[in-house]
Every structure is written in structure tokens, then in C-alpha cells.
Amino acid sequence: MDWSDVAPHLTGLAHLATASPVGEPHVAVVAPVVVDDTIWVFTRRSSGKATNIVRNGRVALAWRPGPEAYLWGDAEIVQDLDTKKALWARPDLPFDPSTFFGSVDDPDYVLLRIKPTRAVVMVPEDTGVRRLSWPE
């Protein structure tokens, strides 16, 4: 199974799970953007998820509705203005970032770059559910 078999199923809103420095779980609804083999999440530097990722970059995401999809990966904070501008300007965003973050140069607006390490998607078919696992 290739990443290209899994990525098209990672659409819509997802729940992002992080852990605080003392291991307390934190879950937030996010609108991930899949670009090639990277998951991008718009957020604020002051958010709980960003604060947690600074100390522990391991994350998990779960998508619903649609095919049940789970992804695990390593996240980092991206503050580079050119990268933020490029993502902000994408025509396929599921939301208008200015309604959440004001302007692209707001210093509190950051991106989470998530590099997937594994993913599972449960794809409904006429004969039942087919489990896609990456990597196999």
C-alpha cells in the first residue's frame, strides 16, 4: 500500500490528539490540509496543541465522517512567513483562514507540519469494510 492510496481519504475535519508535558491528553478539532506526504494544520502559537507539540511532537489524528481514518505522525511548529503565506493562499482550503487568524503575518498564527509515520483507513465497500494500512 502506498501513501497515495491513503491520502485521498484524509478529508474534512479531524480530531488532533497531543499530550501535555505531564502526559495529560489534549484533543482539538482541526481542518487538516494534505499536501503531498505532509499534513498541515493552521493554529495559534498560544494554543494547547502547539504548546504540547513543542515538548512532544508525537500526534494522532482521527477523521470522521466519511471513511474512518487514523493517522500517527511527528509534528513540529512552522513559523516561516513564506510557508505560512503559501498555505494561506491555497484555493482548496476548507475555510477562510482570515476568519480565524486575522492576517497571514499575525505572529501568533503558525502551522503544524505533520509527517505521517503510519495510517489506517476503513473504506466501506459493497461486501463490507476494507482496511487500508500504510505502510504495509
XYZ file of N, CA and C in Angstrom, residues 30 46 50 56 105 117 135:
21
model
N -9.622 20.052 14.158
C -8.805 20.821 13.220
C -9.275 20.531 11.793
N -0.169 30.116 20.645
C -0.610 30.091 22.036
C -1.607 28.970 22.337
N -0.328 23.525 20.070
C 1.020 23.992 19.730
C 1.947 23.926 20.942
N 6.440 17.659 22.937
C 6.282 16.275 22.476
C 5.594 16.319 21.121
N 0.333 37.549 8.528
C 1.540 37.939 9.248
C 1.336 38.095 10.759
N 3.709 8.788 10.066
C 4.522 7.590 10.243
C 3.717 6.324 9.958
N 2.421 2.331 6.466
C 2.931 1.408 5.451
C 2.455 -0.004 5.745
